[in-house]
Coordinates of C-alpha atoms in Angstrom, one line a residue:
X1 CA -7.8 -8.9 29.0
X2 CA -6.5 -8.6 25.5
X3 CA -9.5 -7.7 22.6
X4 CA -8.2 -6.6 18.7
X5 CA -10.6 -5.2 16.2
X6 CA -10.0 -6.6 12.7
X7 CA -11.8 -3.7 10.8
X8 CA -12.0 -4.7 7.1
X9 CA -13.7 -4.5 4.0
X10 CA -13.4 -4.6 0.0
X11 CA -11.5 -1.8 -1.2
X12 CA -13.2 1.5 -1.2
X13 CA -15.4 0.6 1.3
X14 CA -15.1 3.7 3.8
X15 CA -12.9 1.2 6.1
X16 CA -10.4 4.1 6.2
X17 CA -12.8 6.1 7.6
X18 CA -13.7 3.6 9.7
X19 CA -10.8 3.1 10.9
X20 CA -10.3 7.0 11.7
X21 CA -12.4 6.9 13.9
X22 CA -11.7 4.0 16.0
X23 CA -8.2 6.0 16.2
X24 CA -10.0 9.0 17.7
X25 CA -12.2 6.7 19.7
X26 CA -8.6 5.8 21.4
X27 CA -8.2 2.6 19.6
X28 CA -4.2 1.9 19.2
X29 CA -4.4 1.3 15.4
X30 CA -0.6 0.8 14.8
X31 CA 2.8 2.1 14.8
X32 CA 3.7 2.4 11.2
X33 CA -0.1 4.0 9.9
X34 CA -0.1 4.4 5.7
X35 CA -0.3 8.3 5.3
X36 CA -3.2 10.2 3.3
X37 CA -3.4 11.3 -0.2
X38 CA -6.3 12.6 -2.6
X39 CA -7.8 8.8 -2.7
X40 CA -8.0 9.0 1.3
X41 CA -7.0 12.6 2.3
X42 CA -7.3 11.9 6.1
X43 CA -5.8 8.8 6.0
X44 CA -5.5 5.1 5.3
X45 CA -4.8 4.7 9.4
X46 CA -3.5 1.1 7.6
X47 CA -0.4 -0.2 9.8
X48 CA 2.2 -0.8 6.8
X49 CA 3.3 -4.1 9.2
X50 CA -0.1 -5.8 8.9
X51 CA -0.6 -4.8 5.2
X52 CA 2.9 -6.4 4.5
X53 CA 2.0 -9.3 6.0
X54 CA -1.0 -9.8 4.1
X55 CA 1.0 -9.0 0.6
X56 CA 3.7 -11.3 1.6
X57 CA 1.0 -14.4 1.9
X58 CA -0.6 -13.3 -1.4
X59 CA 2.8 -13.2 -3.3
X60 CA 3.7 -16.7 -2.0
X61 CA 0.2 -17.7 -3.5
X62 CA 1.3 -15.7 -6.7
X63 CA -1.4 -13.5 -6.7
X64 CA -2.1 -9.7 -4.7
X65 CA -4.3 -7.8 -3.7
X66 CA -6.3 -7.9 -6.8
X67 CA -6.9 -11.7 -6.3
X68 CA -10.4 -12.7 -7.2
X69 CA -10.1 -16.7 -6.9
X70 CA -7.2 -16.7 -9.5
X71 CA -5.5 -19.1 -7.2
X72 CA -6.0 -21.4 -4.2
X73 CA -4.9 -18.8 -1.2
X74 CA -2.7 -21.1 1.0
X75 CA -1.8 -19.0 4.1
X76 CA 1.4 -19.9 5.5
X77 CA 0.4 -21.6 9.0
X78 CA 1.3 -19.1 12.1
X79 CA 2.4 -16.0 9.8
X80 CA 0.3 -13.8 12.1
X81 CA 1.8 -15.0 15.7
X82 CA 4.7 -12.7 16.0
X83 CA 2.4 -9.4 14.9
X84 CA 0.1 -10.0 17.4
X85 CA 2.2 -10.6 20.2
X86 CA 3.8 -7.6 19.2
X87 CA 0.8 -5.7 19.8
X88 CA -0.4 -7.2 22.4
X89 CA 2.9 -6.2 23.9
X90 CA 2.1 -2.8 23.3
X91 CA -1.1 -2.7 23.9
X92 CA -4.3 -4.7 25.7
X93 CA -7.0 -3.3 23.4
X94 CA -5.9 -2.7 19.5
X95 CA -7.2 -2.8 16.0
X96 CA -5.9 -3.6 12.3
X97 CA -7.0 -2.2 9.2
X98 CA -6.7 -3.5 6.0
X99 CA -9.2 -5.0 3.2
X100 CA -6.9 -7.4 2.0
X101 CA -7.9 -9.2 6.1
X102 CA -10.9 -10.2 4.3
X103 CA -8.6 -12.9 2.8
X104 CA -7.6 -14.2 6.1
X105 CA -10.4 -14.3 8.8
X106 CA -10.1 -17.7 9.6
X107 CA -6.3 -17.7 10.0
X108 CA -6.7 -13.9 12.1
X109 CA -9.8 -15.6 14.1
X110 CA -7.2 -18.4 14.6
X111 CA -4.4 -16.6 15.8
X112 CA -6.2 -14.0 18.3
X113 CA -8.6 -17.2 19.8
X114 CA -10.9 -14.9 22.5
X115 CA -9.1 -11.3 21.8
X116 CA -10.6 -11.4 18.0
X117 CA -13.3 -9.2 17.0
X118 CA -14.1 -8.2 13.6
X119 CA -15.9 -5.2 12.1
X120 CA -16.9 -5.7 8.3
X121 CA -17.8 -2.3 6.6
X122 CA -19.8 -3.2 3.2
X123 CA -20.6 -1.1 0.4
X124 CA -22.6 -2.1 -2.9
X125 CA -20.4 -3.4 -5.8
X126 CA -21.3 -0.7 -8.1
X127 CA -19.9 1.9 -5.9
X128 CA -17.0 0.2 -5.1
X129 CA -16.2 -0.8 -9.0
X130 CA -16.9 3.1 -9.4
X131 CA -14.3 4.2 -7.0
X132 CA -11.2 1.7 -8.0
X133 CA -11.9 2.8 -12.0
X134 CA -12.4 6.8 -10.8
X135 CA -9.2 6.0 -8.5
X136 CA -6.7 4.1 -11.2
X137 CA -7.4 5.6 -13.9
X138 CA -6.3 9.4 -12.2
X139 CA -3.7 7.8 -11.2
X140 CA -2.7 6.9 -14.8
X141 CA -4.3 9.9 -16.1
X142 CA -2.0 12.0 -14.3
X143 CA 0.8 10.2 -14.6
X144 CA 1.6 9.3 -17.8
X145 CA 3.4 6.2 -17.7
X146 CA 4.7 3.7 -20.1
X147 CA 1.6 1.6 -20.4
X148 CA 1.5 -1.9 -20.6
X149 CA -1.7 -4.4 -20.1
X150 CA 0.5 -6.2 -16.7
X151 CA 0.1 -3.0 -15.3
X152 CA -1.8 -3.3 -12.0
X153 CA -3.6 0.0 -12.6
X154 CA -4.3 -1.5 -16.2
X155 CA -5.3 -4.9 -15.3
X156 CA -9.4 -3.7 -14.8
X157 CA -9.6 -2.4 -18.3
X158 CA -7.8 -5.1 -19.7
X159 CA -10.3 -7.7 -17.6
X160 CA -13.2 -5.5 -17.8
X161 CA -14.7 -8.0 -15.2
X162 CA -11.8 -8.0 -12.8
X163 CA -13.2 -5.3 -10.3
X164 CA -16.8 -6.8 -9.7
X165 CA -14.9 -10.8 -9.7
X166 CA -12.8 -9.3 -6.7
X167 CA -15.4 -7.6 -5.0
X168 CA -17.1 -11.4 -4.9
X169 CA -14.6 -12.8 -3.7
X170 CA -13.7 -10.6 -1.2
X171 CA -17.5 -10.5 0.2
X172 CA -18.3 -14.4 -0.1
X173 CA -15.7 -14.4 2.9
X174 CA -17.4 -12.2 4.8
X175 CA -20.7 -13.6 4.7
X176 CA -19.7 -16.6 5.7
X177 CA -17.5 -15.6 8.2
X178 CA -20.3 -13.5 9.6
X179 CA -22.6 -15.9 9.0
X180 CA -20.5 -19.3 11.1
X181 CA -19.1 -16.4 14.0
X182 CA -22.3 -13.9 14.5
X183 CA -20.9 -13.4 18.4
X184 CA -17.4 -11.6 17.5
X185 CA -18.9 -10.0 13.8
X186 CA -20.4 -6.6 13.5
X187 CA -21.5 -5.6 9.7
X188 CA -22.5 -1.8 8.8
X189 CA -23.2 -0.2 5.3
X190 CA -21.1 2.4 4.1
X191 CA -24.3 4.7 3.9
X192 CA -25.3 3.9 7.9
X193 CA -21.5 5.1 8.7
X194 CA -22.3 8.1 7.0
X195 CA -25.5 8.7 8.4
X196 CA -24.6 8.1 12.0
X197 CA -24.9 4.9 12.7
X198 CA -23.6 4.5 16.5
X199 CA -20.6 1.9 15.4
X200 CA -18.5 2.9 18.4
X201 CA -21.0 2.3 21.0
X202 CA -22.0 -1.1 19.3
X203 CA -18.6 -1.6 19.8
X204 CA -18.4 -0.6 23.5
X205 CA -21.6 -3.0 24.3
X206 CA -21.2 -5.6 22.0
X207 CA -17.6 -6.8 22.7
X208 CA -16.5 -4.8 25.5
X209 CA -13.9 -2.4 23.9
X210 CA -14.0 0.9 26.0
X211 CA -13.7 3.6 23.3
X212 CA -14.7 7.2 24.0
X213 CA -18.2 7.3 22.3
X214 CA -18.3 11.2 22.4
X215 CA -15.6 11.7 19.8
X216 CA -16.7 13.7 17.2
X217 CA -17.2 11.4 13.6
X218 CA -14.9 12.0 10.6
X219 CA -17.4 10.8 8.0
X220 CA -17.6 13.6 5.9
X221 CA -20.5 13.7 3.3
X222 CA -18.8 16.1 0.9
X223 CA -16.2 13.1 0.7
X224 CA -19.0 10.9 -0.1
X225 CA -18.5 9.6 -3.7
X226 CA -21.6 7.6 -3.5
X227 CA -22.2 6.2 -7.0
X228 CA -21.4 4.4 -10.2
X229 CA -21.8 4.9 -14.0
X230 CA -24.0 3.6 -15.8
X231 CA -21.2 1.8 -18.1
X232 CA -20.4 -0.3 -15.3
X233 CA -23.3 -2.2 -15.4
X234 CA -22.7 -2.7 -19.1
X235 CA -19.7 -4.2 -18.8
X236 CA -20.8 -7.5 -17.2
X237 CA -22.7 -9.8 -18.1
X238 CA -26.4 -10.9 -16.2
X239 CA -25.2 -14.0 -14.8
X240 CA -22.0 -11.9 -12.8
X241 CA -24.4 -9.0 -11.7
X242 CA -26.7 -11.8 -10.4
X243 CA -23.9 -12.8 -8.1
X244 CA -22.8 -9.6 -7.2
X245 CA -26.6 -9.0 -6.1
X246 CA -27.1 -12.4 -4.6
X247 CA -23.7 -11.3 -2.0
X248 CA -24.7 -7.7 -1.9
X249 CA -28.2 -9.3 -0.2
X250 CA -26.7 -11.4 2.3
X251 CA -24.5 -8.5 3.4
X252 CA -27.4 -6.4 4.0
X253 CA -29.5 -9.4 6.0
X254 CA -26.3 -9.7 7.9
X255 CA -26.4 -6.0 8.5
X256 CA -26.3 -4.1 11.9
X257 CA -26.8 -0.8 10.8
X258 CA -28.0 -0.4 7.1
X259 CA -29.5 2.6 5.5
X260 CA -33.0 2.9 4.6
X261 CA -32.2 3.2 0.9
X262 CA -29.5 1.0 -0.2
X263 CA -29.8 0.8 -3.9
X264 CA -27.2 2.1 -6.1
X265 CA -27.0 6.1 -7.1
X266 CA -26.4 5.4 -11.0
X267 CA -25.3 8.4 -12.8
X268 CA -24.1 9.3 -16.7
X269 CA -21.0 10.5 -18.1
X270 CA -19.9 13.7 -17.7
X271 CA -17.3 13.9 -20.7
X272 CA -20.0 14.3 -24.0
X273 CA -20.0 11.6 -26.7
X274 CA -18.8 14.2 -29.3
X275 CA -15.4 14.0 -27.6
X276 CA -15.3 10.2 -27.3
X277 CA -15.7 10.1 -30.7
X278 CA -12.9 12.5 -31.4
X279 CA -10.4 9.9 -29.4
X280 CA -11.8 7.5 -31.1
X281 CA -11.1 8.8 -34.6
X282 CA -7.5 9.8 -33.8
X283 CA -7.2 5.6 -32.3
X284 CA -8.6 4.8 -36.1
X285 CA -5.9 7.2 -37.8
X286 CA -2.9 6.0 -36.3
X287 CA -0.8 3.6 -38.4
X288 CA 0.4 1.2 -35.4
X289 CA 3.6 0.0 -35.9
X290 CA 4.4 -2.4 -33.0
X291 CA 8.4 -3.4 -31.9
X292 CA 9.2 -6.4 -30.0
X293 CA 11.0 -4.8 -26.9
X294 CA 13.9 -6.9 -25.2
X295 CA 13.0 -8.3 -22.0
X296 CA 14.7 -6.2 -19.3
X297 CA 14.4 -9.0 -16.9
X298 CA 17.1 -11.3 -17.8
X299 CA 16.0 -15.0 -18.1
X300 CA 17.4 -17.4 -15.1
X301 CA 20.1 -19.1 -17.2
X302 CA 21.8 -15.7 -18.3
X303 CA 22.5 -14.5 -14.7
X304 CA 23.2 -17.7 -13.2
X305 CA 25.5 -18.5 -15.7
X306 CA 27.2 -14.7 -15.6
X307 CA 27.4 -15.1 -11.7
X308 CA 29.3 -18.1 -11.6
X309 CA 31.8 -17.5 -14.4
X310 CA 33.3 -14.8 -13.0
X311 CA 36.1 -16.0 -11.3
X312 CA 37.8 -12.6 -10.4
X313 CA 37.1 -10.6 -6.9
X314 CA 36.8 -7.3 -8.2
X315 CA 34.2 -8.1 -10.8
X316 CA 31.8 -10.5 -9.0
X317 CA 31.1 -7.9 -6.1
X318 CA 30.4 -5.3 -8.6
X319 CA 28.1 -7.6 -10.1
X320 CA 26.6 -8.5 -6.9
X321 CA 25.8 -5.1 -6.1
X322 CA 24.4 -4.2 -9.5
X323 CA 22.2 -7.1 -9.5
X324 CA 18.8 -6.0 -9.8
X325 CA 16.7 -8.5 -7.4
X326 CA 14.2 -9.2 -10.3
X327 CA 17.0 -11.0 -12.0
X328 CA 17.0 -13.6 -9.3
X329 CA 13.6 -14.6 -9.6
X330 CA 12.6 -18.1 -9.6
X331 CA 16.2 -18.6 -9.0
X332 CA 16.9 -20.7 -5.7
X333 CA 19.9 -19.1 -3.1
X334 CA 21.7 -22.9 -3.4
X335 CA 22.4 -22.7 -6.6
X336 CA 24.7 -19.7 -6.5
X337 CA 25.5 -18.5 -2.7
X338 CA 27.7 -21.9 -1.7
X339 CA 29.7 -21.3 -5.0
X340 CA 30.6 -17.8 -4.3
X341 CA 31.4 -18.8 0.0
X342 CA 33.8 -21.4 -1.2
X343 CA 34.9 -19.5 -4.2
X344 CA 35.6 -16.0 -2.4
X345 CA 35.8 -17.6 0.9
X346 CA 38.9 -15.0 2.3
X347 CA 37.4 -11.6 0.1
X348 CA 35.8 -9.6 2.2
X349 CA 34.3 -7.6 0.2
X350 CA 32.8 -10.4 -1.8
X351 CA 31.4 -11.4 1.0
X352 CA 30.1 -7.9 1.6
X353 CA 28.5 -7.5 -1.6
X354 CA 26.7 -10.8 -0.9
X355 CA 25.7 -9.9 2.6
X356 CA 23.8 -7.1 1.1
X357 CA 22.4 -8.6 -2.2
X358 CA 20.5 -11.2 0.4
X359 CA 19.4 -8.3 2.6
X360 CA 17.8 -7.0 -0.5
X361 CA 16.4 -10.8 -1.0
X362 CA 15.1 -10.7 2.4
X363 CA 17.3 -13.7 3.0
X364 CA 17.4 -12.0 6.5
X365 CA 19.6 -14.7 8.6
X366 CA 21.8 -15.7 5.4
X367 CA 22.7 -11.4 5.0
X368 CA 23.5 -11.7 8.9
X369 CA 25.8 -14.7 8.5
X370 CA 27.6 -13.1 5.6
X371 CA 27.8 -9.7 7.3
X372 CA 29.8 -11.1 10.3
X373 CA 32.1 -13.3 8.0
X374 CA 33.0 -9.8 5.8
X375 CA 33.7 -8.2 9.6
X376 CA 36.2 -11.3 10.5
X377 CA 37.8 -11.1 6.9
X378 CA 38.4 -6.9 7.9
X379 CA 36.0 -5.1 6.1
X380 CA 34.2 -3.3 8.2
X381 CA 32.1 -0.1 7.8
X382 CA 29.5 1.4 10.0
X383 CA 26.9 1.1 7.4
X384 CA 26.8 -2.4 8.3
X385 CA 26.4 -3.1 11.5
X386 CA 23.3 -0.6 10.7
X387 CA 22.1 -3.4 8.3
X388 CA 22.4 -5.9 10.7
X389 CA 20.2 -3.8 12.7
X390 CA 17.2 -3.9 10.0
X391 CA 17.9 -7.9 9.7
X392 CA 17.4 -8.4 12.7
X393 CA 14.3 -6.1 13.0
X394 CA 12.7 -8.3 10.4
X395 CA 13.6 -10.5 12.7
X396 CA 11.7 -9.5 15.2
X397 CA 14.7 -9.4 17.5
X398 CA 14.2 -6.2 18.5
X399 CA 17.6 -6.4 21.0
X400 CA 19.7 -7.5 19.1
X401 CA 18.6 -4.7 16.3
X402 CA 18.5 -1.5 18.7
X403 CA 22.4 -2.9 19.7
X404 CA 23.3 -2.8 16.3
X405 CA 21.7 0.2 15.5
X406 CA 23.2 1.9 19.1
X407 CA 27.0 0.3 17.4
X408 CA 26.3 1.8 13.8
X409 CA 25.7 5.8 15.8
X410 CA 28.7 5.2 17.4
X411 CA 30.8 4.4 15.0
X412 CA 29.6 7.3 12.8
X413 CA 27.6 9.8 14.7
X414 CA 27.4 11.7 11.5
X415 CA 25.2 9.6 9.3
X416 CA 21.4 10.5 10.0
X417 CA 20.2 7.4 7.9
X418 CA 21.2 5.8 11.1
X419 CA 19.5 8.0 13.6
X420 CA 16.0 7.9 11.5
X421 CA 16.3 4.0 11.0
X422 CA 17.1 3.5 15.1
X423 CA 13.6 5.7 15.5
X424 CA 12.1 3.7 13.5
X425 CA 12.5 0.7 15.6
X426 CA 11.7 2.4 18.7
X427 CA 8.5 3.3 17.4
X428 CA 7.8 -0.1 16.7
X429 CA 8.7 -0.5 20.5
X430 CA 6.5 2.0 21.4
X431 CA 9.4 4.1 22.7
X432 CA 7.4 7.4 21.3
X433 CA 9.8 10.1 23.0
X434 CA 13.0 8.6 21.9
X435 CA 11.5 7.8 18.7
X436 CA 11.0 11.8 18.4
X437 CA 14.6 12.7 19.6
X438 CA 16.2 10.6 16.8
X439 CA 13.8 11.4 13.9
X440 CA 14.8 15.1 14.7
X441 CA 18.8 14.3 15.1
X442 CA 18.3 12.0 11.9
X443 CA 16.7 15.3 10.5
X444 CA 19.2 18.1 11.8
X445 CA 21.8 16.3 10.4
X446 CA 20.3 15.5 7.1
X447 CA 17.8 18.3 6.0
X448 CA 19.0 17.9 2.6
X449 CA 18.2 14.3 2.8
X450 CA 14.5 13.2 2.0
X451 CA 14.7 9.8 3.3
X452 CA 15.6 11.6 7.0
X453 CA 13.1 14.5 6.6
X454 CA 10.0 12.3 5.3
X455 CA 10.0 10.1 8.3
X456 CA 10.5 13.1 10.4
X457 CA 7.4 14.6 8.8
X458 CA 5.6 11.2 8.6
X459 CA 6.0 11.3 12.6
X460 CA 5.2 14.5 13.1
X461 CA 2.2 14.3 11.6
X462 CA 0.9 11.3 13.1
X463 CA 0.9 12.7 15.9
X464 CA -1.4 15.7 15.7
X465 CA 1.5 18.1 14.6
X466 CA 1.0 18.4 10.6
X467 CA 1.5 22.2 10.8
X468 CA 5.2 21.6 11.9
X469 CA 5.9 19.0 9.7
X470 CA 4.1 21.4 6.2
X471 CA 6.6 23.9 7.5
X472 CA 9.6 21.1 7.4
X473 CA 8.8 20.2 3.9
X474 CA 8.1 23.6 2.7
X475 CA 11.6 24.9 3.8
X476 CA 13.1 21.7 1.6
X477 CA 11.5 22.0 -1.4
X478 CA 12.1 26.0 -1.6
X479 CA 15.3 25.2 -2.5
X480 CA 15.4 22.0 -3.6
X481 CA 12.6 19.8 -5.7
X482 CA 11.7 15.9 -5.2
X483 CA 8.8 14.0 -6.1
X484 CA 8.8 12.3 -3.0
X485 CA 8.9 15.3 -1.0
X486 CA 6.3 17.0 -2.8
X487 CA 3.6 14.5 -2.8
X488 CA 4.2 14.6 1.3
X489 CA 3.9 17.8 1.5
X490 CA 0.4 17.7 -1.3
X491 CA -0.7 14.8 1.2
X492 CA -0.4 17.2 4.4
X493 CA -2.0 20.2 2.6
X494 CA -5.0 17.8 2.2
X495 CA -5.2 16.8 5.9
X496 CA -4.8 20.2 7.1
X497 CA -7.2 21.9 5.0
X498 CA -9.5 19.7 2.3
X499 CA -10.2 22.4 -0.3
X500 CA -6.9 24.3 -0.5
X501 CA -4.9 20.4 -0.1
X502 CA -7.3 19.7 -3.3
X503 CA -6.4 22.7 -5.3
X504 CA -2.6 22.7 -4.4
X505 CA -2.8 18.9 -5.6
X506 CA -4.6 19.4 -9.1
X507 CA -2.1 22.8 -9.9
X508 CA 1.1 20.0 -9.6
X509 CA -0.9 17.7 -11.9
X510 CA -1.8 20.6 -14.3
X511 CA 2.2 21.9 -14.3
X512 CA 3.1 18.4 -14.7
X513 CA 0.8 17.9 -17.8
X514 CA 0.6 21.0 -19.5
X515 CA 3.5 20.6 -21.9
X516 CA 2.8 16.9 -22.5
X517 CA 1.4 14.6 -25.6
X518 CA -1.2 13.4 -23.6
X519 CA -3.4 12.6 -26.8
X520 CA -0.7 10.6 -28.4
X521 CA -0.3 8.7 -24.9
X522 CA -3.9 7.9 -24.6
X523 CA -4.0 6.3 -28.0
X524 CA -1.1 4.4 -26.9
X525 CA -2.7 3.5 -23.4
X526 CA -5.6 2.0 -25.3
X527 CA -3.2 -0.2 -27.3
X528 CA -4.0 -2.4 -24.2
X529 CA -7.5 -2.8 -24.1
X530 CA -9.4 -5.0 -26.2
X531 CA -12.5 -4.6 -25.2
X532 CA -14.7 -1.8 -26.8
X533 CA -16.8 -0.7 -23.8
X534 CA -13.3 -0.9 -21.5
X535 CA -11.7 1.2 -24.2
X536 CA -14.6 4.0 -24.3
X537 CA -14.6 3.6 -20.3
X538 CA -11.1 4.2 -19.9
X539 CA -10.6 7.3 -22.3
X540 CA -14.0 9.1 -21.3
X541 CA -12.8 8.5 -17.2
X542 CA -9.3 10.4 -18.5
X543 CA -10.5 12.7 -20.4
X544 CA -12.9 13.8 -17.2
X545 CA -9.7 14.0 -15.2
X546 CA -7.9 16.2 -17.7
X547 CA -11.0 18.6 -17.7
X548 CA -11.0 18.5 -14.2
X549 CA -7.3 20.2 -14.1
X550 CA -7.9 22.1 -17.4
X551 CA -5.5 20.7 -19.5
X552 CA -8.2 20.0 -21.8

C-alpha cells in the first residue's frame, strides 16, 4: 500500500533536519534534493519538483513564499496529481519536504486520500523571526547588492512585522489541520527533535511507515541556534505578540513530543551601542541626493508595439531571442504569437526564435508546435530536438522526452549539455545507473563546463560520494574561477567537515569584502527602511556579520 509523509513547517523550523533523517531512516525523499549551504550545511533534502510546485501556485496567487494572508491563496484544482503519481511510481512509501506545504494541506490531504500522512515540526516565533533576520541579512551582508525595498531579502526590514505575520499564517494552518485530522497528524517541537524525541518510531507505530529506527540522528546541538534578540520583541506591537502566543499554545497542546522548557532563550546584541551610533552618524552626514532610475522592465505597450512593427525576418528573430521574459509580463501569447505565425509563416528561423522565446515562457506545448514547424520549414539543429526533450519533460511525457533527448546525442554526440540534461530525466525515472553514466559522459566531455560538472557533483554527492565530487570541483576551479562553482564546492566542504566547510566559507566572504565600501553601502541599504528600530536592527545584525569575518 502506498503511505507519503508531508513533513513541513514554518521556515527555520529544523524541518531540514527533519527531513535528514527520515532520508537516513530509508524514506525516499525525492529525486531532485536542494543541496546544503551555511543556512543548512547538511542539507535542505527539499525535492526542487515539489518546491516548484508550491511556488508556481503562489505566483498564480501573486504572492510567494513570504505570503502572510496578503492574498486569497486559490490552489489551482489537481496541480498535485501528476507529482504524486510520479512518486508513487517510484516508490510505495515516500516523503516531501517543504514549509511552503503548510499552504496546501487540504489540497496535499486531497490529492494522496489514505496514503497522506503529515509530520508538522514547530518552533516558537521568536526563534524562527531570529533565524530568517540572522539568515537574510548575511546574505545581504555579504553580498553587497544593489539594494532596493522590493527586495525579498529586504522586504522584513522594510515590513518590520512581516516575519512574525507569516509565521501566523503559516501555523493557523497547521493547527487546524491538526486539530480537524488528529489520525494522519504528528506535531514535535524543534527542542524535542533535538533532545531525542523518538519521531521515527512514532512514525513506525503510528502510521505504519517501516523506517530503520536505529539510524543514528543528525540533530546536532552545536547547530542549534536556539534564540532571539531582544529587539524582536520590540518591533511588534502587544496585540501581534498576543497572536503569535495564542498559535504558539495550540501548537504545543497539539504537541507529541515537546520539551520540558519551551519558552524563548532571549539574548542581547553582540555589536555595542557605541558602534550603532557611529552608523548612525555617518546615515545623518550624508547629503542624499536621490535620481529617478528608468524602469528596466519596459511597459507592455513598448514591446508589443516593437514586436509587431517589425516587419523584416532578420530583425524580429533577433528580437525574439533578446527578449528578456520580464518584458512580456502581463502580456497575453494572443496578442503577438498569431501575428508573427501568419506574418513569418515560411521563416524558419522566425519560427525558431519563437519556439524558444515560449520555452523560456513555459508555453511548453505552443514551443513544441513551433519547434516542429521550424524542422518542416528546414532549420534544424540538434540543440532542438534537445529542447523538445525538456518540453516534453515538463510535460510529464517522460517518452516522448528520453526519444528526444536519445535523437539530440545522436545527432551531436559531442555536446555534453545533452548527456547531463538526458541524466537528468532518468533520475527523475529513477534510472540511477544510467543517470550516473551520462552525468560522467556529460562531464568528460565538458570539464570546462559548469553547467555539466555541477550536476555531476550535485549527483555525486547525493549519493554518499562528496569526497569525489570536492575533488571534481577542486580540479576546475584550480584553473579556472566561477561563482557557481565555488559556492558548490563551499557547500561540500560544509557537508564533509562542519568547522573547516565554515572557515573555508567565511575566508571567500572576507576576500570578497575586504577591498569594498561596505560603509557607504550600508548607508545606502538603509535608504530602505523607514522604521527606526528596523534600521538599528538591520545595521547592528551586519555589522555582527562583518566582525564575524573580520572585515571590521
Amino acid at each position: 500500500m502506498n503511505k507519503a509523509l508531508i513533513c513541513t513547517g514554518f521556515h527555520r523550523s529544523a524541518t531540514s533536519a527533519t527531513a535528514n533523517y527520515l532520508f537516513d531512516a530509508g524514506l525516499n525523499m525525492g529525486t531532485n534534493l536542494m543541496g546544503g549551504n551555511i543556512s543548512n550545511v547538511k542539507g535542505h533534502f527539499e525535492d526542487w519538483d515539489a518546491v516548484l510546485l508550491h511556488d508556481e501556485q503562489l505566483i498564480q496567487n501573486e504572492t510567494n513564499w513570504q505570503f502572510h494572508d496578503d492574498v486569497l491563496l486559490n490552489p489551482q484544482s489537481g496541480f498535485l496529481d501528476t507529482y504524486i503519481k510520479k512518486r508513487s511510481n517510484i516508490a510505495s512509501h515516500w516523503g516531501v519536504k517543504d514549509p511552503r506545504a503548510c499552504l496546501f494541506l487540504n489540497e496535499w490531504q486531497q490529492a494522496l486520500g489514505n496514503a497522506g500522512h503529515f509530520l508538522f515540526v514547530a518552533r516558537h516565533w521568536s526563534s524562527c523571526i531570529e533565524s530568517l533576520l540572522h539568515r537574510h541579512s548575511r546574505d545581504l551582508a555579504y553580498g553587497l547588492p544593489e539594494v532596493n525595498r522590493d527586495m525579498v531579502d529586504v522586504q522584513f526590514w522594510a515590513q518590520p512585522e512581516l516575519a512574525a505575520k507569516m509565521w501566523l499564517s503559516y501555523n493557523k494552518r497547521l493547527v487546524a489541520f491538526a486539530r480537524a485530522n488528529p489520525q494522519i497528524t504528528i506535531v514535535a517541537t524543534q527542542r524535542a527533535l533535538f533532545a531525542g524525541a523518538p519521531i521515527i518510531a512514532e512514525l513506525n507505530t503510528k502510521f505504519g511507515f517501516e523506517l530503520n529506527e536505529e539510524v543514528d540522528s543528525p540533530f546536532d546541538v552545536s547547530l542549534f541556534r536556539d534564540k532571539a534578540n531582544q529587539r524582536i520583541f520590540t518591533q511588534l506591537s502587544h496585540s501581534l505578540q498576543a497572536q503569535l502566543n495564542a498559535v504558539w499554545n495550540e501548537l504545543l497542546e497539539l504537541a507529541t513530543f515537546r520539551a520540558e522548557n519551551e519558552a524563548p532563550h532571549i539574548v542581547s546584541d553582540e555589536v555595542k551601542q557605541d558602534e550603532l551610533a557611529q552608523v548612525q552618524a555617518l546615515i545623518a552626514s550624508q547629503v542624499v541626493i536621490t535620481s529617478s532610475k528608468l524602469d528596466t522592465v519596459k511597459p507592455k505597450s513598448t514591446w508589443l508595439t516593437e514586436c509587431l512593427a517589425i516587419t523584416e525576418p532578420a530583425a524580429i528573430a533577433q528580437f525574439l531571442e533578446a527578449s528578456p521574459i520580464g518584458h512580456l509580463a502581463n502580456i497575453q501569447i494572443s496578442e503577438w504569437l498569431p501575428v508573427i505565425e501568419e506574418r513569418f509563416a515560411l521563416h524558419g528561423h522566425v519560427i525558431l526564435a519563437t519556439a524558444k522565446l515560449l520555452h523560456r515562457l513555459k508555453q511548453y506545448q505552443l514551443a513544441i508546435k513551433c519547434f516542429q514547424v521550424s524542422i518542416s520549414l528546414g532549420v534544424y539543429f540538434p540543440y532542438v530536438d534537445m529542447m523538445q526533450a525538456q518540453c516534453w519533460q515538463a510535460l510529464d511525457k517522460t517518452e516522448q522526452a528520453e526519444f528526444f533527448f536519445k535523437k539530440a546525442i545522436v545527432a551531436n554526440p559531442n555536446n555534453p549539455i545533452f548527456n547531463t540534461n538526458y541524466a537528468k530525466l532518468l533520475l527523475v525515472l529513477n534510472r540511477v545507473d544510467e543517470a550516473e553514466q551520462q552525468f560522467a559522459l556529460g562531464y568528460q566531455k565538458g570539464k570546462k563546463q559548469p553547467a555539466c560538472l555541477i550536476p555531476y557533483c550535485e549527483f555525486l554527492n547525493n549519493n554518499n560520494r562528496t569526497q569525489q565530487a570536492i575533488d571534481i570541483a577542486q580540479c576546475f576551479f584550480n584553473n579556472t574561477q566561477h561563482h557557481g562553482v565555488l559556492a558548490l564546492y563551499s557547500n561540500l566542504k560544509l557537508k564533509m567537515n562542519i568547522i573547516e566547510g565554515k572557515q573555508y566559507y567565511f575566508e571567500l566572504r572576507n576576500n570578497a569584502l575586504k577591498d569594498k565600501d561596505i560603509m557607504n553601502w550600508l548607508i545606502s541599504a538603509c535608504l530602505n527602511i523607514d522604521n527606526s528600530n528596523s534600521e538599528e536592527d538591520f545595521i547592528l545584525r551586519c555589522l555582527s556579520h562583518w566582525k564575524r569575518i573580520k572585515i571590521i
